[in-house]
mmCIF file of N, CA, C and O in Angstrom:
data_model
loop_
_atom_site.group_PDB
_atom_site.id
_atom_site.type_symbol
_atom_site.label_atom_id
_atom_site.label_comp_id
_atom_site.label_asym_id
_atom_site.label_seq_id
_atom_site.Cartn_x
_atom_site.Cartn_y
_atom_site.Cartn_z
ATOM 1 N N UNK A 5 87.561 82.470 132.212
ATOM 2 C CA UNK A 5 87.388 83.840 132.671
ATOM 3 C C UNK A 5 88.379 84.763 131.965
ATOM 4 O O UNK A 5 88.051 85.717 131.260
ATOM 5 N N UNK A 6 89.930 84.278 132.298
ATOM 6 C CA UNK A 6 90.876 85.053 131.056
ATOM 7 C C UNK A 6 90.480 85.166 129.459
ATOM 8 O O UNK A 6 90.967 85.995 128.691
ATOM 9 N N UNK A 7 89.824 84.498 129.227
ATOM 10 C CA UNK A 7 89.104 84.700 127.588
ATOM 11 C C UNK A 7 87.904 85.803 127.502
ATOM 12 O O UNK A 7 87.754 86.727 126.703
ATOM 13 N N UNK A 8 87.155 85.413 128.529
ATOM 14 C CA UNK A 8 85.962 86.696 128.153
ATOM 15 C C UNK A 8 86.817 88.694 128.102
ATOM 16 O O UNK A 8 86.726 89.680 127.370
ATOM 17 N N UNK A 9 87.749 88.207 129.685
ATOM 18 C CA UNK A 9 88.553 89.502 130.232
ATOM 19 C C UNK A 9 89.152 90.233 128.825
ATOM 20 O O UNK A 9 89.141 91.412 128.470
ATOM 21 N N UNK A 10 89.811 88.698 128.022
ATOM 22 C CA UNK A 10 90.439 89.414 126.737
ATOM 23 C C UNK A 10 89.633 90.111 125.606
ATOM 24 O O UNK A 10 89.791 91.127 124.929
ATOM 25 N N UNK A 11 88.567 88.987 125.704
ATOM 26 C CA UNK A 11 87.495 89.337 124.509
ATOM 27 C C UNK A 11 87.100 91.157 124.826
ATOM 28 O O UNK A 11 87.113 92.100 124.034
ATOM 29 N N UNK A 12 86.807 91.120 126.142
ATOM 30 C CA UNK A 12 86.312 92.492 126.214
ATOM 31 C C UNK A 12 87.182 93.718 126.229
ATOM 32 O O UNK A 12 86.914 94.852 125.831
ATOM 33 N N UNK A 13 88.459 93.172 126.860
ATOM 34 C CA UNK A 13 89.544 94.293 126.250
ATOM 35 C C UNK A 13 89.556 94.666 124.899
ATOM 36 O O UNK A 13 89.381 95.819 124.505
ATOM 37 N N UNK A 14 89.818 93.424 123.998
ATOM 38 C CA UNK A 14 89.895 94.062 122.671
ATOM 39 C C UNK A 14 88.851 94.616 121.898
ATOM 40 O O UNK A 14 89.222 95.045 120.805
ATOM 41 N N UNK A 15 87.073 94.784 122.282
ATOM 42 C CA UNK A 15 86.669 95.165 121.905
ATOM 43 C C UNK A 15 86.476 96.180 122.187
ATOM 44 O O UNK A 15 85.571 96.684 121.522
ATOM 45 N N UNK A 16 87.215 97.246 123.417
ATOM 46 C CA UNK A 16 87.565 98.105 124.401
ATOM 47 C C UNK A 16 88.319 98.559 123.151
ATOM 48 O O UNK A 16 87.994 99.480 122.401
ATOM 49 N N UNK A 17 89.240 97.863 123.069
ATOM 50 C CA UNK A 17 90.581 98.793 122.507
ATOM 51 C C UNK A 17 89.996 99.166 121.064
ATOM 52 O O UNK A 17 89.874 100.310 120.624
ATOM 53 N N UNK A 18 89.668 98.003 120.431
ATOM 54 C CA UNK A 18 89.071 98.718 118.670
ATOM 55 C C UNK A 18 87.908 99.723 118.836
ATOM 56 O O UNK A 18 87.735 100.502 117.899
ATOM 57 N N UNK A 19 87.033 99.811 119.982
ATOM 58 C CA UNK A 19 86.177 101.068 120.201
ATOM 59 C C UNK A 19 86.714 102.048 120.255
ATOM 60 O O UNK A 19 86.052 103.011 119.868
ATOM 61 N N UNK A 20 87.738 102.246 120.605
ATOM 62 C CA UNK A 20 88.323 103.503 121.484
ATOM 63 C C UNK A 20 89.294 103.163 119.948
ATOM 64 O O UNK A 20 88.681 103.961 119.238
ATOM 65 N N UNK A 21 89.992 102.754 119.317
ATOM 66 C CA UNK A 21 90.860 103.037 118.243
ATOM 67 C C UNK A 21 89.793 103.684 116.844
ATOM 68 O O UNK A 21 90.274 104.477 116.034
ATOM 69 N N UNK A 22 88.596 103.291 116.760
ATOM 70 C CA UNK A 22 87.564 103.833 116.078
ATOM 71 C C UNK A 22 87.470 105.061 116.221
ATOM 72 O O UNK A 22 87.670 105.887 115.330
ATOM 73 N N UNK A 23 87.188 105.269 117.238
ATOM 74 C CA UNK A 23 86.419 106.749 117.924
ATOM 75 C C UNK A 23 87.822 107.689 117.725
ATOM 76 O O UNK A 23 87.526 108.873 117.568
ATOM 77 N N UNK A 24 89.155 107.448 117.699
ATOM 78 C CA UNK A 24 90.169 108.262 117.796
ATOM 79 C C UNK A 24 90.456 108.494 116.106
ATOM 80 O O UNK A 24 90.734 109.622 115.700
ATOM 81 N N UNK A 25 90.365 107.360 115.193
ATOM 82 C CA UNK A 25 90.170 107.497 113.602
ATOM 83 C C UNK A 25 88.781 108.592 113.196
ATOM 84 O O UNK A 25 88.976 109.333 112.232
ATOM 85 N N UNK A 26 87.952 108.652 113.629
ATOM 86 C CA UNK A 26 86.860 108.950 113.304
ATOM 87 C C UNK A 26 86.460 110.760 113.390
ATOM 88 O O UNK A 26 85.742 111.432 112.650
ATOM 89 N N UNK A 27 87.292 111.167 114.662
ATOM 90 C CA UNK A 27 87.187 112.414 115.311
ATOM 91 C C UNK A 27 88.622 112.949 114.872
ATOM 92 O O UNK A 27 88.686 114.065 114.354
ATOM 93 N N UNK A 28 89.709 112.235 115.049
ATOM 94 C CA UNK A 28 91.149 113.056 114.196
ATOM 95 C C UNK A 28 92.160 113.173 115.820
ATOM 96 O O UNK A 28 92.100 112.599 116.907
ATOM 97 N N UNK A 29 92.660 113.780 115.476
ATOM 98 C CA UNK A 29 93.415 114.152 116.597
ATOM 99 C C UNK A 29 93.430 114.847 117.544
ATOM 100 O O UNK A 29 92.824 115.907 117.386
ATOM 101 N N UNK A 30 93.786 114.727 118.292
ATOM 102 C CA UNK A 30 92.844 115.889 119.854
ATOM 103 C C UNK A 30 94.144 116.782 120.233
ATOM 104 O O UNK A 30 95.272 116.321 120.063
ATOM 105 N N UNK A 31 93.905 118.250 120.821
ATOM 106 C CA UNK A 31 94.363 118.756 121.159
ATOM 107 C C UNK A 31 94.516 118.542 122.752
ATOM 108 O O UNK A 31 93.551 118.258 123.460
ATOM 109 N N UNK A 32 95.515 118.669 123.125
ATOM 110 C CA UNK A 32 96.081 118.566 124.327
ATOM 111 C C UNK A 32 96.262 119.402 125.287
ATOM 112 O O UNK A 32 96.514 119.067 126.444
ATOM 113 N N UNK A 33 96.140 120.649 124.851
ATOM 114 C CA UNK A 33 96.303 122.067 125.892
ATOM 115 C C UNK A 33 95.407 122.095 126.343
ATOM 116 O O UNK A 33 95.417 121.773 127.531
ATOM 117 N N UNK A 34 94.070 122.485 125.727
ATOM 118 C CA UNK A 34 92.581 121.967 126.627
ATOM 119 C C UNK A 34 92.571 123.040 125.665
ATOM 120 O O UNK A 34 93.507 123.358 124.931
ATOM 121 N N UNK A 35 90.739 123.892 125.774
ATOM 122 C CA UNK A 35 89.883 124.922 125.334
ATOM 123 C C UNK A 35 90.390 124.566 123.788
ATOM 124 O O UNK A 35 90.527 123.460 123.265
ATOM 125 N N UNK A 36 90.642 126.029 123.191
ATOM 126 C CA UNK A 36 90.924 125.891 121.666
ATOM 127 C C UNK A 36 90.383 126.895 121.286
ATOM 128 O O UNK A 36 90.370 127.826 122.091
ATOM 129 N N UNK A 37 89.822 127.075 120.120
ATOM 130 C CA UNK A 37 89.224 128.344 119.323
ATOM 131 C C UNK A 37 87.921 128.094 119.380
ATOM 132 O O UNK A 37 87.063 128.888 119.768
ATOM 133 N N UNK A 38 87.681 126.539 118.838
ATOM 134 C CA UNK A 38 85.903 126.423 118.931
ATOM 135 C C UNK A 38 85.263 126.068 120.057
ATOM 136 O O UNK A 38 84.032 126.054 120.066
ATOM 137 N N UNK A 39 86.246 125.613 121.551
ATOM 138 C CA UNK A 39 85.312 125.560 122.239
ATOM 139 C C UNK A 39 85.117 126.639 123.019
ATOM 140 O O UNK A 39 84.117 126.950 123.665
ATOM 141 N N UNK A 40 86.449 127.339 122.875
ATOM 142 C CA UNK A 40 86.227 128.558 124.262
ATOM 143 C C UNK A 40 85.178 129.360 123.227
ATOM 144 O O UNK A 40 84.330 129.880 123.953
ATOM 145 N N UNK A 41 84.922 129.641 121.952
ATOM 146 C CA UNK A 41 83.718 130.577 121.200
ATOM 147 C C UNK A 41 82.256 129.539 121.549
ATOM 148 O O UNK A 41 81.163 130.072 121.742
ATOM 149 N N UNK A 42 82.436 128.022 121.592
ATOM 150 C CA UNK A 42 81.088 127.585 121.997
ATOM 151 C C UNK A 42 80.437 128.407 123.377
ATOM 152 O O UNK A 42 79.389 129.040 123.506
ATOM 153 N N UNK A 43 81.513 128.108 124.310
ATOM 154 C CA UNK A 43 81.024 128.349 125.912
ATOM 155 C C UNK A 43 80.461 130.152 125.529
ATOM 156 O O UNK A 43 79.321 130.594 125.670
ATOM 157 N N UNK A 44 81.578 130.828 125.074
ATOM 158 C CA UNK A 44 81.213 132.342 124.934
ATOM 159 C C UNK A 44 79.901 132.530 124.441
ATOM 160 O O UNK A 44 79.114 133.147 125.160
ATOM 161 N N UNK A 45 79.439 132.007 123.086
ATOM 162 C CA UNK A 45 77.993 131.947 122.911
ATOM 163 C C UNK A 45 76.987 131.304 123.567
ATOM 164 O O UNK A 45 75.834 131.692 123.380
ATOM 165 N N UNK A 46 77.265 130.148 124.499
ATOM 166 C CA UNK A 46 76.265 129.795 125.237
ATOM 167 C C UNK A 46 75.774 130.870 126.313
ATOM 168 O O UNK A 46 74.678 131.186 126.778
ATOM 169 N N UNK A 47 77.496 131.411 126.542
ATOM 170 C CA UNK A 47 77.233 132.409 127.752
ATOM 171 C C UNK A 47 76.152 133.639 127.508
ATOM 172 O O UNK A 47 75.176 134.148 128.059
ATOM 173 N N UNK A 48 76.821 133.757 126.533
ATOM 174 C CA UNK A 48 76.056 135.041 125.773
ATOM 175 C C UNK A 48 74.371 134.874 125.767
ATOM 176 O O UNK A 48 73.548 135.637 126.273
ATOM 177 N N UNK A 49 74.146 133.654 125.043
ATOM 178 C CA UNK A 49 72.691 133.474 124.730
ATOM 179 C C UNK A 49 72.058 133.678 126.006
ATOM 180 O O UNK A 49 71.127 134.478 126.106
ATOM 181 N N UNK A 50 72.742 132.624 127.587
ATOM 182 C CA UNK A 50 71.788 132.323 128.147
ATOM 183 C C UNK A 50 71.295 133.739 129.188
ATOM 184 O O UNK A 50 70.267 133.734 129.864
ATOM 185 N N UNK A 51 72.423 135.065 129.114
ATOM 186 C CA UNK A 51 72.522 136.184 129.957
ATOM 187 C C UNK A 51 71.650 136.910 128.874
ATOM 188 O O UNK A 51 70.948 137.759 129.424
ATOM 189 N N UNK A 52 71.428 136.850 127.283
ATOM 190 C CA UNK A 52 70.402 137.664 126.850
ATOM 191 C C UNK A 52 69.134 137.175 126.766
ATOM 192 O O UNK A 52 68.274 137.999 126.455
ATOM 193 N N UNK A 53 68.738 135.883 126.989
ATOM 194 C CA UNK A 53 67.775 135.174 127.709
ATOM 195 C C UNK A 53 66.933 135.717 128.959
ATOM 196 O O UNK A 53 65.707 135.761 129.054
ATOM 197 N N UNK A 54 68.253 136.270 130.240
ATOM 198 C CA UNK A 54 67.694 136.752 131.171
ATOM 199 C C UNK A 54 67.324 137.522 131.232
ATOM 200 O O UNK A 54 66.421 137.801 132.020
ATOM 201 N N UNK A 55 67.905 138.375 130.313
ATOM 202 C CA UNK A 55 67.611 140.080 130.405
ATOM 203 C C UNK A 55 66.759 140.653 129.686
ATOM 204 O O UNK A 55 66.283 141.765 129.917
ATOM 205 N N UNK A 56 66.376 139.612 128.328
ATOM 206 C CA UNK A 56 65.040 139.746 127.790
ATOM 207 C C UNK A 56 63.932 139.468 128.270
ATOM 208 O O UNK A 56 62.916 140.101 127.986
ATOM 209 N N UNK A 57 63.974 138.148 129.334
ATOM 210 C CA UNK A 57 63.031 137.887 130.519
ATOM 211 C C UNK A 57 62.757 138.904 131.008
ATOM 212 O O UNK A 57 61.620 139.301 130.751
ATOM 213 N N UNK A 58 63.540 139.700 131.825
ATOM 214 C CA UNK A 58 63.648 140.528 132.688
ATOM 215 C C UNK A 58 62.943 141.641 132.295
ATOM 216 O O UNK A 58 62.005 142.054 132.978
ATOM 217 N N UNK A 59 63.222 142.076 131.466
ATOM 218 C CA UNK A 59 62.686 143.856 130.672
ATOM 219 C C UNK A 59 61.230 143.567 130.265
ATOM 220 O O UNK A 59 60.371 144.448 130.231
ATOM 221 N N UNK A 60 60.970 142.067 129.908
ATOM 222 C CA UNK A 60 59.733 141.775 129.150
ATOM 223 C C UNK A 60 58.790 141.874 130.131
ATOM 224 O O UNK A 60 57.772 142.513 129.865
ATOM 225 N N UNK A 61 58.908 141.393 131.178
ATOM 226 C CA UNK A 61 58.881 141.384 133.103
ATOM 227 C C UNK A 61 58.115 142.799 133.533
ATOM 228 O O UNK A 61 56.984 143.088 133.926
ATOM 229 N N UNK A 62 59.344 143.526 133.245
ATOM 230 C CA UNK A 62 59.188 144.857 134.067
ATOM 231 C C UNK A 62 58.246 145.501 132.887
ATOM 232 O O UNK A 62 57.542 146.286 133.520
ATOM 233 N N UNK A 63 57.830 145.594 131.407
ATOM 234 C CA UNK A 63 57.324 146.263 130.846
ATOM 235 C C UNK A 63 55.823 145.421 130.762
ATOM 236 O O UNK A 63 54.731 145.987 130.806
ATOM 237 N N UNK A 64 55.990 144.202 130.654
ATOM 238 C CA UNK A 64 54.352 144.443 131.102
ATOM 239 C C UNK A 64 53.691 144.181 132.540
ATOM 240 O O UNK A 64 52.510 143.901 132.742
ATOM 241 N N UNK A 65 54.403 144.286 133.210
ATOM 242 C CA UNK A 65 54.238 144.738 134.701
ATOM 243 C C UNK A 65 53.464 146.304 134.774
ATOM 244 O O UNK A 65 52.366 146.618 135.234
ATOM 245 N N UNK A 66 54.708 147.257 134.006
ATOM 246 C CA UNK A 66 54.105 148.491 134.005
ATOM 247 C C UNK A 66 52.757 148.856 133.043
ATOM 248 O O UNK A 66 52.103 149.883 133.225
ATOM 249 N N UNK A 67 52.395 147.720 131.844
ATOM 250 C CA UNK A 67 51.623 148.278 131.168
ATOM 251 C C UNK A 67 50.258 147.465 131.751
ATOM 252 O O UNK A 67 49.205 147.724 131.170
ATOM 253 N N UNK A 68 50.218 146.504 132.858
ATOM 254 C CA UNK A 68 49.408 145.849 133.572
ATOM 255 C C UNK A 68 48.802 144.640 133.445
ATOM 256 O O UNK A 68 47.724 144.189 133.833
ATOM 257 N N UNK A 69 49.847 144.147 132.734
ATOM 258 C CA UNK A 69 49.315 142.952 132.005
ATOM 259 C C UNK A 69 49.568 141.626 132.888
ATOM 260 O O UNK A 69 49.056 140.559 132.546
ATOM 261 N N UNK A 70 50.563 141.758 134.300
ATOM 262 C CA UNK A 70 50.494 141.630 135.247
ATOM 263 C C UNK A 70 49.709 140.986 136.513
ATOM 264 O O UNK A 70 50.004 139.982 137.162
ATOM 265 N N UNK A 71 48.318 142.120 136.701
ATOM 266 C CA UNK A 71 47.810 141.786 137.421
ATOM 267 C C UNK A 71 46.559 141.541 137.384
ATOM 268 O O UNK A 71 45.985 141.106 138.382
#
């Protein structure tokens, strides 16, 4: 049982030593430049999403395409 436990640790540990070679070094403060601009553009997209919904909504509502 102590042999498999080990076997699978170390293939634990060279996964996780891969994945840390592979990606570079991580920042530690949290957010950053590219993710807080990811979230900002997601934000962005998904509120001009709504509001293009929205207007597209109300204008052919009014032109009757509607009902």
């Amino acid at each position: 049982m102590r042999t498999v436990l080990s076997s699978i640790q170390l293939v634990v540990t060279e996964a996780h030593l891969a994945l840390l070679r592979r990606t570079g070094p991580m920042d530690e403060r949290g957010g950053g430049r590219n993710s807080d601009e990811g979230f900002h553009i997601g934000a962005g997209a998904v509120l001009g999403g709504l509001i293009l919904t929205a207007v597209g909504g109300y204008v052919a509502k009014k032109l009757g395409a509607l009902e």
